JSON list of C-alpha atoms in Angstrom, two decimals:
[
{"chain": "A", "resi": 290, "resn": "UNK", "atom": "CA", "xyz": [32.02, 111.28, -19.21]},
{"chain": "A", "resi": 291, "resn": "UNK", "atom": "CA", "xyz": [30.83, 110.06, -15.98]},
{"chain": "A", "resi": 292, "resn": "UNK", "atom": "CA", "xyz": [27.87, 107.83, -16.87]},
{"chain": "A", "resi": 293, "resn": "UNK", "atom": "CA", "xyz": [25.55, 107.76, -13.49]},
{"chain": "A", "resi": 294, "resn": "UNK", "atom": "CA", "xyz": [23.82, 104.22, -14.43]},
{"chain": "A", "resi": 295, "resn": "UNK", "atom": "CA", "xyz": [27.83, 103.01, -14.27]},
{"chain": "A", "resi": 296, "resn": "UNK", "atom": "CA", "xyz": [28.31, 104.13, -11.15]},
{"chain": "A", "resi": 297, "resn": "UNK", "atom": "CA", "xyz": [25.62, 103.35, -9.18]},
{"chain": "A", "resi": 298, "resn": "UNK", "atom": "CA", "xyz": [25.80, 99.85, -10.17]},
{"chain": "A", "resi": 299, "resn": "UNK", "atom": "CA", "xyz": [29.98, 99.72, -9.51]},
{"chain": "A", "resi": 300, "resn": "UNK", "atom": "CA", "xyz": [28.84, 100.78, -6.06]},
{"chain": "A", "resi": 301, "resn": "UNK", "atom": "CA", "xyz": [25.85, 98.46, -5.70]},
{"chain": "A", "resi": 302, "resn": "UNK", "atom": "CA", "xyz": [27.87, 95.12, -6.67]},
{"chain": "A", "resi": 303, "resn": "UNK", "atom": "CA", "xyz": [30.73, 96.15, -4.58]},
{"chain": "A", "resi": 304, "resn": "UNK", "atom": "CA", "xyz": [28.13, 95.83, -1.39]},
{"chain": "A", "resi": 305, "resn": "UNK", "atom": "CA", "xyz": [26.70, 92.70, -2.79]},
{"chain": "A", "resi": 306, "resn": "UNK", "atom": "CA", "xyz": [30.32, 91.13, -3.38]},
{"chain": "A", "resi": 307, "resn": "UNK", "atom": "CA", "xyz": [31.99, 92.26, -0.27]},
{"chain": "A", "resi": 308, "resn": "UNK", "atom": "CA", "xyz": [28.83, 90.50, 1.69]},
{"chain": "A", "resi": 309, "resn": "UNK", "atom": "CA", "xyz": [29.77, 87.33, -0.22]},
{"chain": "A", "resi": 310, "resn": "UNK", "atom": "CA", "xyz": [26.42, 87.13, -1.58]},
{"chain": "A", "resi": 311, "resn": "UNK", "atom": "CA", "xyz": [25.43, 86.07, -5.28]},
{"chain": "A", "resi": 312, "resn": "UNK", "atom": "CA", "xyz": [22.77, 87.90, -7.79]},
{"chain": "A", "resi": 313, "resn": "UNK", "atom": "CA", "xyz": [20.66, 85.07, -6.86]},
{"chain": "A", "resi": 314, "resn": "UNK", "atom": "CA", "xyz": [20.32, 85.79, -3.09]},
{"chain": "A", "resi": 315, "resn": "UNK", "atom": "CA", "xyz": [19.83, 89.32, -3.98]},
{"chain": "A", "resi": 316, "resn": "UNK", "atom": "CA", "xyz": [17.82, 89.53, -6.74]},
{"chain": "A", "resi": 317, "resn": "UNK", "atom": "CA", "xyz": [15.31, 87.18, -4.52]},
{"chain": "A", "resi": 318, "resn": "UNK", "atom": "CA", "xyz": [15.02, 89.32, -1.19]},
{"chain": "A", "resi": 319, "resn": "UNK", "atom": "CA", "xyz": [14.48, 92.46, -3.65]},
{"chain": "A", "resi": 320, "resn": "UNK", "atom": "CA", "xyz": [12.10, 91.32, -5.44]},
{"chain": "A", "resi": 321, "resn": "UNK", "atom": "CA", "xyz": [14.08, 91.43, -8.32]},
{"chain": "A", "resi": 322, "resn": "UNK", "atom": "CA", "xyz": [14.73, 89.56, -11.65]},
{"chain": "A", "resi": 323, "resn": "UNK", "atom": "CA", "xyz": [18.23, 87.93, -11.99]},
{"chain": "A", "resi": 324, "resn": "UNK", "atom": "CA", "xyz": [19.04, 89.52, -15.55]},
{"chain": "A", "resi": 325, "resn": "UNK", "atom": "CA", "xyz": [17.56, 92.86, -14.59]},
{"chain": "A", "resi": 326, "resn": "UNK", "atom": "CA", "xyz": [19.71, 92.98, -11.25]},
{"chain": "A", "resi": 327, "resn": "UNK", "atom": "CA", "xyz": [22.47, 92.12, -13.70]},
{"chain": "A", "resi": 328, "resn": "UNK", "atom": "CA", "xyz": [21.90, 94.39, -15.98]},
{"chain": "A", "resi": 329, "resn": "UNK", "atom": "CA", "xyz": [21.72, 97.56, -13.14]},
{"chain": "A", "resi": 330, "resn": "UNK", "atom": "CA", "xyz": [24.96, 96.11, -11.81]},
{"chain": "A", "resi": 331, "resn": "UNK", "atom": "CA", "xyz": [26.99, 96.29, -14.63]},
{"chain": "A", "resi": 332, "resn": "UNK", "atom": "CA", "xyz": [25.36, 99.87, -15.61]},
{"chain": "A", "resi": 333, "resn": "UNK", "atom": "CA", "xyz": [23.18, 98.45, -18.79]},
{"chain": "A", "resi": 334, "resn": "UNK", "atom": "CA", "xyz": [20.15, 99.73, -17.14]},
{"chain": "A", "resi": 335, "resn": "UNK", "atom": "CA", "xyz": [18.86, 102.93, -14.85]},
{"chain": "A", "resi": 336, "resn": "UNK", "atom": "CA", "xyz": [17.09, 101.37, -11.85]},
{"chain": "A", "resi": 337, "resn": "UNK", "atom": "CA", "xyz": [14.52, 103.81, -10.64]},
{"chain": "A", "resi": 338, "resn": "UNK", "atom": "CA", "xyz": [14.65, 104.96, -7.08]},
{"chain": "A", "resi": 339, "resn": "UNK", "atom": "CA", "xyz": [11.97, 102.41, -6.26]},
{"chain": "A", "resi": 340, "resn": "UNK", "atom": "CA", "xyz": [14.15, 99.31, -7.21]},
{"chain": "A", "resi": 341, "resn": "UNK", "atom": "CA", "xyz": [17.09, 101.49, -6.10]},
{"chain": "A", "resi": 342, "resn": "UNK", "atom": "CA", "xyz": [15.61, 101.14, -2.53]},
{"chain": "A", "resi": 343, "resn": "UNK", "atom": "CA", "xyz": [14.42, 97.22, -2.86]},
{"chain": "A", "resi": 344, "resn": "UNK", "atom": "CA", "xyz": [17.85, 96.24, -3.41]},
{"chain": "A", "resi": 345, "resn": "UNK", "atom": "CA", "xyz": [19.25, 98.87, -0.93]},
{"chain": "A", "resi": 346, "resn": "UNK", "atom": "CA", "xyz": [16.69, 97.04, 1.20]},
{"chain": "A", "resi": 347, "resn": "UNK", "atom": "CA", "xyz": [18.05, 94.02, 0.17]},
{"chain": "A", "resi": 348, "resn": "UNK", "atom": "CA", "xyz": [21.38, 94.51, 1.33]},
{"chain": "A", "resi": 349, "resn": "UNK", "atom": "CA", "xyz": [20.69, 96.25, 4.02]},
{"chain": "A", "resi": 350, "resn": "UNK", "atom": "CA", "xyz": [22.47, 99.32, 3.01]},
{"chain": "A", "resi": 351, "resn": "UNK", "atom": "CA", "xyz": [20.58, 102.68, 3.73]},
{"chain": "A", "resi": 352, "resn": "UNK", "atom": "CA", "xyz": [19.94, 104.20, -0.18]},
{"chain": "A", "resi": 353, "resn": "UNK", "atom": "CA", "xyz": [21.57, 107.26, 1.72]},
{"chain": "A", "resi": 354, "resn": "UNK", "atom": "CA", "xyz": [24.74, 105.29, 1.88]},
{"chain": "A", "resi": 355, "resn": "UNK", "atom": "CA", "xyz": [24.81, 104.07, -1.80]},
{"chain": "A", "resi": 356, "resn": "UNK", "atom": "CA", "xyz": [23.98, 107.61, -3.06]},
{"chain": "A", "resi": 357, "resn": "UNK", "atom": "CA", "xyz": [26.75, 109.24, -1.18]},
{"chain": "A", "resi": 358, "resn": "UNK", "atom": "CA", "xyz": [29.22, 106.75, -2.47]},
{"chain": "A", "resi": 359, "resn": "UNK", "atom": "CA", "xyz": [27.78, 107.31, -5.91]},
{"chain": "A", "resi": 360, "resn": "UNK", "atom": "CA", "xyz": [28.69, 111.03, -5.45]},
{"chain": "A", "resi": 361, "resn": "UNK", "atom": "CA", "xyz": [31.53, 110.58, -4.07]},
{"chain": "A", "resi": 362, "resn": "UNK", "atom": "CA", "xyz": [32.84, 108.44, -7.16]},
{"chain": "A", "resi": 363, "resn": "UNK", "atom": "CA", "xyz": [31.35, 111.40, -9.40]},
{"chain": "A", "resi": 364, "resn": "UNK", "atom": "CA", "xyz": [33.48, 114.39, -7.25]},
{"chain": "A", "resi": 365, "resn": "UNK", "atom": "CA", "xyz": [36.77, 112.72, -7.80]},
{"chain": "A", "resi": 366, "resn": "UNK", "atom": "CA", "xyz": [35.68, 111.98, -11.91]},
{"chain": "A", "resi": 367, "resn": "UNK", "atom": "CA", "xyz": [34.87, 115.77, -11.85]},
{"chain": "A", "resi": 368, "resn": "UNK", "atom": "CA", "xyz": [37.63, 116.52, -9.63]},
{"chain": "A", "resi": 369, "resn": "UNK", "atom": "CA", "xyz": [36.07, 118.21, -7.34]},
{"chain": "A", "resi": 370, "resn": "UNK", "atom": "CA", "xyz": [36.91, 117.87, -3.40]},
{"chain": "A", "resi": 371, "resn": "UNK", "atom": "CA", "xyz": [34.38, 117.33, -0.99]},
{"chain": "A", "resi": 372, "resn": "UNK", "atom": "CA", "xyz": [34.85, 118.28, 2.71]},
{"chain": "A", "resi": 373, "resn": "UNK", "atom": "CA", "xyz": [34.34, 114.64, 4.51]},
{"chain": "A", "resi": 374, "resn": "UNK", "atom": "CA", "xyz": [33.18, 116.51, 7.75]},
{"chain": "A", "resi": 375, "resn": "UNK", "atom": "CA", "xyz": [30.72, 116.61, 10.47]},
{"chain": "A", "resi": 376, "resn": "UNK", "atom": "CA", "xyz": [28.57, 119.62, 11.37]},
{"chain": "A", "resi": 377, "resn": "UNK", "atom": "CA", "xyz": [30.02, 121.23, 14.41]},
{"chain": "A", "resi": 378, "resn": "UNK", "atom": "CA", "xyz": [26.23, 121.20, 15.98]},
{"chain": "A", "resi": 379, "resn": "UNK", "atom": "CA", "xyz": [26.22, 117.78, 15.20]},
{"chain": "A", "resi": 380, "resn": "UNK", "atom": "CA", "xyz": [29.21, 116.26, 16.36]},
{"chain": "A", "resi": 381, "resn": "UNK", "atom": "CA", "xyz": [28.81, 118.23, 19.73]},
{"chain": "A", "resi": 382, "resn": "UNK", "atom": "CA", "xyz": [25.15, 116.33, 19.81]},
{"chain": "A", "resi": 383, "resn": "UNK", "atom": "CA", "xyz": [26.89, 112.88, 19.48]},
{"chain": "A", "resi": 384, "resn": "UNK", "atom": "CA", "xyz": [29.51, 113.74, 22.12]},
{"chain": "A", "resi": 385, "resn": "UNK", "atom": "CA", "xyz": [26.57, 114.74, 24.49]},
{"chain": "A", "resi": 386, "resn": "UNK", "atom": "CA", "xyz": [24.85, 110.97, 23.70]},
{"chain": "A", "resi": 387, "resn": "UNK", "atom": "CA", "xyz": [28.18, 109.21, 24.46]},
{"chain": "A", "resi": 388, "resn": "UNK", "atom": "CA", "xyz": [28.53, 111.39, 27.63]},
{"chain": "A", "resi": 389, "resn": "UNK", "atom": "CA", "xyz": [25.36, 111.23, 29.16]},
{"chain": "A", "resi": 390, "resn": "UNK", "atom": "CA", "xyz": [25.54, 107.31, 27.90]},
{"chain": "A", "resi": 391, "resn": "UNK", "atom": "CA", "xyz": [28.82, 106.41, 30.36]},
{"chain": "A", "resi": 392, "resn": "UNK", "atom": "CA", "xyz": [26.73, 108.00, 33.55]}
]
């Protein structure tokens, strides 16, 4: 059983660690306790989207980004397969930008 707390805090100390920074340096730009950013990293506790977004703050991660890795873990647990794609409408948009950007 996939258990979401788990997860988000797998996700949330694998930013934190691959930015070389310690609970410490986190825990103080969020706002947040030492032993309660622990606790959410190693899935003992459900952060609520308001701390969710301090410490996405704090590592300057959009929550968007966490989330989506979060549900990406949860797919493959489920086994599901989710299309990694861009909206056609979309990625015609961003090839406009880079156009009209080399004029």
């Amino acid at each position: 059983m996939v258990v979401l707390r788990r997860e988000i805090g797998d996700v949330l100390r694998g930013a934190r660690q691959r930015q070389g920074r310690t609970l410490r340096e986190v825990s103080s730009a969020a706002r947040v306790s030492l032993g309660y950013l622990s606790e959410v990293e190693r899935g003992q506790k459900e952060a609520s989207s308001e701390l969710l977004s301090s410490i996405c703050s704090a590592l300057n991660i959009p929550l968007s980004v966490v989330l989506r890795e979060v549900s990406d873990r949860v797919a493959l647990v489920e086994g599901i397969a989710i299309p990694d794609t861009i909206p056609a409408d979309f990625a015609y948009q961003l090839g406009r930008e880079e156009d009209l950007a080399t004029v």
